[in-house]
Amino acid sequence: AKEKQQIAIRNLVQAAQAAELLGAYIIVFHPGYYLRQSPENAMKNCVSVLKEVIKKMKEEKLHCSLGAETTGKPSAFGSLSENIQLAKILPEIKPVIDFAHIHARENGRIKSKEDYENILEEIKKELGAEALKQLHCHFTEVHFTEKGERWHLSMGEKWQPDFRQLAELIRQHDYKFTIISESP
């Protein structure tokens, strides 16, 4: 496990070095898997690794943020609440909201504009309104089972979640999100 942690640290620092050269403002990563750990131990290990990454980034004067992406399977560390908690512990971490992953991980959670609103309200409540100003998101429609995400689907295939409901919410609140399409 220590060897994998060292590899993760190396990879994230190298990504930050590349991000600095490219002028990128965020590096998106999946926080990991539970691997027979309790969620509490997974959080401790994740925080420990990320503290080391942040320390090395500061030493090298690398300025991008680290973006913890919500994961699409319940077996993976990185639920919305876990990523919000990471951001509360380490301000250098920003939650990256993958709506398809949240939808799949939580067995079809997003069915309405209000469901999107609840996700954004949770972020705002826990991290403040400032967190919504630079929110980095991923979006696609998704096929999932009880084990979570199976595969991404093309937009408009009439699967879920429905982007139009999110678009209405963005327009209504004049949000300035970055949204990356992960549609095949």
CSV table of N, CA and C in Angstrom, one decimal, residues 74-148:
chain,number,residue,atom,x,y,z
A,74,PRO,N,-20.0,2.7,-5.6
A,74,PRO,CA,-20.0,2.7,-4.1
A,74,PRO,C,-18.7,2.1,-3.5
A,75,SER,N,-18.0,1.3,-4.3
A,75,SER,CA,-16.8,0.6,-3.8
A,75,SER,C,-15.6,1.6,-3.8
A,76,ALA,N,-15.7,2.7,-4.4
A,76,ALA,CA,-14.6,3.7,-4.5
A,76,ALA,C,-14.8,4.8,-3.5
A,77,PHE,N,-13.7,5.2,-2.9
A,77,PHE,CA,-13.7,6.4,-2.1
A,77,PHE,C,-13.9,7.6,-3.0
A,78,GLY,N,-14.8,8.5,-2.6
A,78,GLY,CA,-15.0,9.7,-3.4
A,78,GLY,C,-16.4,10.1,-3.6
A,79,SER,N,-17.3,9.8,-2.6
A,79,SER,CA,-18.7,10.2,-2.7
A,79,SER,C,-18.7,11.8,-2.6
A,80,LEU,N,-19.8,12.4,-2.9
A,80,LEU,CA,-19.9,13.8,-2.8
A,80,LEU,C,-19.5,14.3,-1.4
A,81,SER,N,-20.1,13.7,-0.4
A,81,SER,CA,-19.8,14.1,1.0
A,81,SER,C,-18.3,13.9,1.4
A,82,GLU,N,-17.7,12.8,0.9
A,82,GLU,CA,-16.3,12.5,1.2
A,82,GLU,C,-15.4,13.6,0.6
A,83,ASN,N,-15.7,13.9,-0.7
A,83,ASN,CA,-14.9,14.9,-1.4
A,83,ASN,C,-15.1,16.3,-0.8
A,84,ILE,N,-16.3,16.6,-0.3
A,84,ILE,CA,-16.5,17.9,0.4
A,84,ILE,C,-15.7,17.9,1.7
A,85,GLN,N,-15.7,16.8,2.4
A,85,GLN,CA,-15.0,16.7,3.7
A,85,GLN,C,-13.5,16.8,3.4
A,86,LEU,N,-13.0,16.2,2.3
A,86,LEU,CA,-11.6,16.4,1.9
A,86,LEU,C,-11.3,17.9,1.7
A,87,ALA,N,-12.2,18.6,1.1
A,87,ALA,CA,-12.0,20.1,0.8
A,87,ALA,C,-12.0,20.9,2.1
A,88,LYS,N,-12.8,20.4,3.1
A,88,LYS,CA,-12.8,21.1,4.3
A,88,LYS,C,-11.5,20.9,5.1
A,89,ILE,N,-11.0,19.7,5.0
A,89,ILE,CA,-9.7,19.4,5.7
A,89,ILE,C,-8.5,20.1,5.1
A,90,LEU,N,-8.5,20.0,3.7
A,90,LEU,CA,-7.4,20.6,2.9
A,90,LEU,C,-8.0,21.6,1.9
A,91,PRO,N,-7.8,22.9,2.2
A,91,PRO,CA,-8.4,23.9,1.3
A,91,PRO,C,-7.8,23.9,-0.1
A,92,GLU,N,-6.7,23.2,-0.3
A,92,GLU,CA,-6.1,23.1,-1.6
A,92,GLU,C,-6.9,22.2,-2.5
A,93,ILE,N,-7.7,21.4,-1.9
A,93,ILE,CA,-8.6,20.4,-2.6
A,93,ILE,C,-9.9,21.0,-3.0
A,94,LYS,N,-10.3,20.9,-4.2
A,94,LYS,CA,-11.6,21.4,-4.7
A,94,LYS,C,-12.4,20.2,-5.1
A,95,PRO,N,-13.7,20.1,-4.7
A,95,PRO,CA,-14.5,19.0,-5.2
A,95,PRO,C,-14.8,19.2,-6.7
A,96,VAL,N,-14.7,18.1,-7.5
A,96,VAL,CA,-15.0,18.1,-8.9
A,96,VAL,C,-16.3,17.3,-9.0
A,97,ILE,N,-17.3,17.9,-9.5
A,97,ILE,CA,-18.7,17.2,-9.5
A,97,ILE,C,-18.9,16.6,-10.8
A,98,ASP,N,-18.9,15.2,-10.8
A,98,ASP,CA,-19.2,14.4,-11.9
A,98,ASP,C,-20.7,14.0,-11.7
A,99,PHE,N,-21.6,14.7,-12.4
A,99,PHE,CA,-23.0,14.4,-12.1
A,99,PHE,C,-23.4,13.0,-12.5
A,100,ALA,N,-22.8,12.4,-13.5
A,100,ALA,CA,-23.2,11.0,-13.9
A,100,ALA,C,-22.7,10.1,-12.8
A,101,HIS,N,-21.5,10.4,-12.3
A,101,HIS,CA,-21.0,9.5,-11.2
A,101,HIS,C,-21.9,9.6,-10.0
A,102,ILE,N,-22.3,10.7,-9.6
A,102,ILE,CA,-23.2,10.9,-8.4
A,102,ILE,C,-24.5,10.1,-8.7
A,103,HIS,N,-25.0,10.3,-9.9
A,103,HIS,CA,-26.3,9.6,-10.3
A,103,HIS,C,-26.1,8.1,-10.2
A,104,ALA,N,-25.0,7.6,-10.8
A,104,ALA,CA,-24.8,6.1,-10.8
A,104,ALA,C,-24.5,5.6,-9.4
A,105,ARG,N,-23.6,6.2,-8.7
A,105,ARG,CA,-23.2,5.8,-7.4
A,105,ARG,C,-24.4,5.7,-6.4
A,106,GLU,N,-25.3,6.6,-6.6
A,106,GLU,CA,-26.5,6.7,-5.7
A,106,GLU,C,-27.8,6.2,-6.3
A,107,ASN,N,-27.6,5.2,-7.2
A,107,ASN,CA,-28.7,4.4,-7.8
A,107,ASN,C,-29.8,5.3,-8.5
A,108,GLY,N,-29.3,6.3,-9.3
A,108,GLY,CA,-30.3,7.1,-10.0
A,108,GLY,C,-30.8,8.3,-9.3
A,109,ARG,N,-29.9,8.9,-8.5
A,109,ARG,CA,-30.3,10.0,-7.6
A,109,ARG,C,-30.9,11.2,-8.3
A,110,ILE,N,-30.4,11.5,-9.5
A,110,ILE,CA,-30.7,12.8,-10.2
A,110,ILE,C,-31.9,12.6,-11.1
A,111,LYS,N,-33.0,13.0,-10.7
A,111,LYS,CA,-34.2,12.9,-11.5
A,111,LYS,C,-34.9,14.2,-11.9
A,112,SER,N,-34.5,15.3,-11.2
A,112,SER,CA,-35.2,16.6,-11.3
A,112,SER,C,-34.2,17.7,-11.1
A,113,LYS,N,-34.6,18.9,-11.5
A,113,LYS,CA,-33.8,20.1,-11.2
A,113,LYS,C,-33.6,20.3,-9.7
A,114,GLU,N,-34.5,19.9,-8.9
A,114,GLU,CA,-34.3,20.0,-7.5
A,114,GLU,C,-33.2,19.0,-7.0
A,115,ASP,N,-33.1,17.9,-7.6
A,115,ASP,CA,-32.0,17.0,-7.2
A,115,ASP,C,-30.6,17.6,-7.5
A,116,TYR,N,-30.5,18.3,-8.6
A,116,TYR,CA,-29.3,19.1,-8.9
A,116,TYR,C,-29.1,20.2,-7.9
A,117,GLU,N,-30.2,20.9,-7.6
A,117,GLU,CA,-30.1,22.0,-6.6
A,117,GLU,C,-29.6,21.5,-5.3
A,118,ASN,N,-30.1,20.3,-4.8
A,118,ASN,CA,-29.7,19.7,-3.6
A,118,ASN,C,-28.2,19.4,-3.5
A,119,ILE,N,-27.6,19.0,-4.6
A,119,ILE,CA,-26.2,18.7,-4.7
A,119,ILE,C,-25.4,20.0,-4.5
A,120,LEU,N,-25.9,21.1,-5.3
A,120,LEU,CA,-25.2,22.4,-5.2
A,120,LEU,C,-25.4,23.0,-3.8
A,121,GLU,N,-26.5,22.8,-3.2
A,121,GLU,CA,-26.8,23.4,-1.9
A,121,GLU,C,-25.9,22.7,-0.8
A,122,GLU,N,-25.7,21.4,-1.0
A,122,GLU,CA,-24.8,20.7,-0.1
A,122,GLU,C,-23.4,21.3,-0.1
A,123,ILE,N,-22.9,21.6,-1.3
A,123,ILE,CA,-21.6,22.2,-1.5
A,123,ILE,C,-21.5,23.5,-0.9
A,124,LYS,N,-22.5,24.3,-1.2
A,124,LYS,CA,-22.6,25.7,-0.6
A,124,LYS,C,-22.7,25.7,0.9
A,125,LYS,N,-23.5,24.8,1.4
A,125,LYS,CA,-23.7,24.8,2.9
A,125,LYS,C,-22.4,24.4,3.6
A,126,GLU,N,-21.6,23.4,3.0
A,126,GLU,CA,-20.4,22.9,3.6
A,126,GLU,C,-19.2,23.7,3.3
A,127,LEU,N,-19.1,24.3,2.1
A,127,LEU,CA,-17.9,25.0,1.7
A,127,LEU,C,-18.0,26.5,1.4
A,128,GLY,N,-19.3,26.9,1.5
A,128,GLY,CA,-19.5,28.4,1.2
A,128,GLY,C,-19.9,28.6,-0.2
A,129,ALA,N,-20.5,29.8,-0.5
A,129,ALA,CA,-20.9,30.2,-1.8
A,129,ALA,C,-19.7,30.3,-2.8
A,130,GLU,N,-18.6,30.6,-2.2
A,130,GLU,CA,-17.3,30.8,-3.0
A,130,GLU,C,-17.0,29.5,-3.8
A,131,ALA,N,-17.3,28.3,-3.2
A,131,ALA,CA,-17.0,27.0,-3.8
A,131,ALA,C,-17.8,26.9,-5.1
A,132,LEU,N,-18.9,27.5,-5.3
A,132,LEU,CA,-19.7,27.4,-6.5
A,132,LEU,C,-19.2,28.3,-7.6
A,133,LYS,N,-18.4,29.3,-7.2
A,133,LYS,CA,-17.9,30.3,-8.3
A,133,LYS,C,-17.0,29.6,-9.3
A,134,GLN,N,-16.1,28.7,-8.8
A,134,GLN,CA,-15.1,28.1,-9.7
A,134,GLN,C,-15.4,26.6,-9.8
A,135,LEU,N,-16.7,26.2,-9.7
A,135,LEU,CA,-17.0,24.8,-9.7
A,135,LEU,C,-16.6,24.1,-11.1
A,136,HIS,N,-15.8,23.1,-11.0
A,136,HIS,CA,-15.4,22.3,-12.1
A,136,HIS,C,-16.3,21.0,-12.1
A,137,CYS,N,-16.9,20.7,-13.3
A,137,CYS,CA,-17.9,19.6,-13.4
A,137,CYS,C,-17.6,18.8,-14.6
A,138,HIS,N,-18.1,17.5,-14.5
A,138,HIS,CA,-18.1,16.6,-15.7
A,138,HIS,C,-19.5,16.2,-15.9
A,139,PHE,N,-19.9,16.0,-17.1
A,139,PHE,CA,-21.2,15.6,-17.4
A,139,PHE,C,-21.3,14.6,-18.6
A,140,THR,N,-22.1,13.6,-18.4
A,140,THR,CA,-22.5,12.7,-19.5
A,140,THR,C,-23.8,12.0,-19.0
A,141,GLU,N,-24.4,11.3,-19.9
A,141,GLU,CA,-25.5,10.4,-19.5
A,141,GLU,C,-24.7,9.1,-19.2
A,142,VAL,N,-25.4,8.2,-18.4
A,142,VAL,CA,-24.6,7.0,-17.8
A,142,VAL,C,-25.5,5.8,-17.7
A,143,HIS,N,-25.0,4.7,-18.0
A,143,HIS,CA,-25.6,3.4,-17.7
A,143,HIS,C,-25.0,2.9,-16.4
A,144,PHE,N,-25.9,2.4,-15.5
A,144,PHE,CA,-25.4,2.0,-14.2
A,144,PHE,C,-26.2,0.8,-13.7
A,145,THR,N,-25.6,0.1,-12.8
A,145,THR,CA,-26.3,-1.0,-12.1
A,145,THR,C,-26.2,-0.8,-10.6
A,146,GLU,N,-26.6,-1.7,-9.8
A,146,GLU,CA,-26.5,-1.5,-8.3
A,146,GLU,C,-25.1,-1.4,-7.9
A,147,LYS,N,-24.1,-1.8,-8.7
A,147,LYS,CA,-22.7,-1.6,-8.4
A,147,LYS,C,-22.1,-0.3,-8.8
A,148,GLY,N,-23.0,0.5,-9.4
A,148,GLY,CA,-22.6,1.9,-9.8
A,148,GLY,C,-22.4,2.0,-11.3
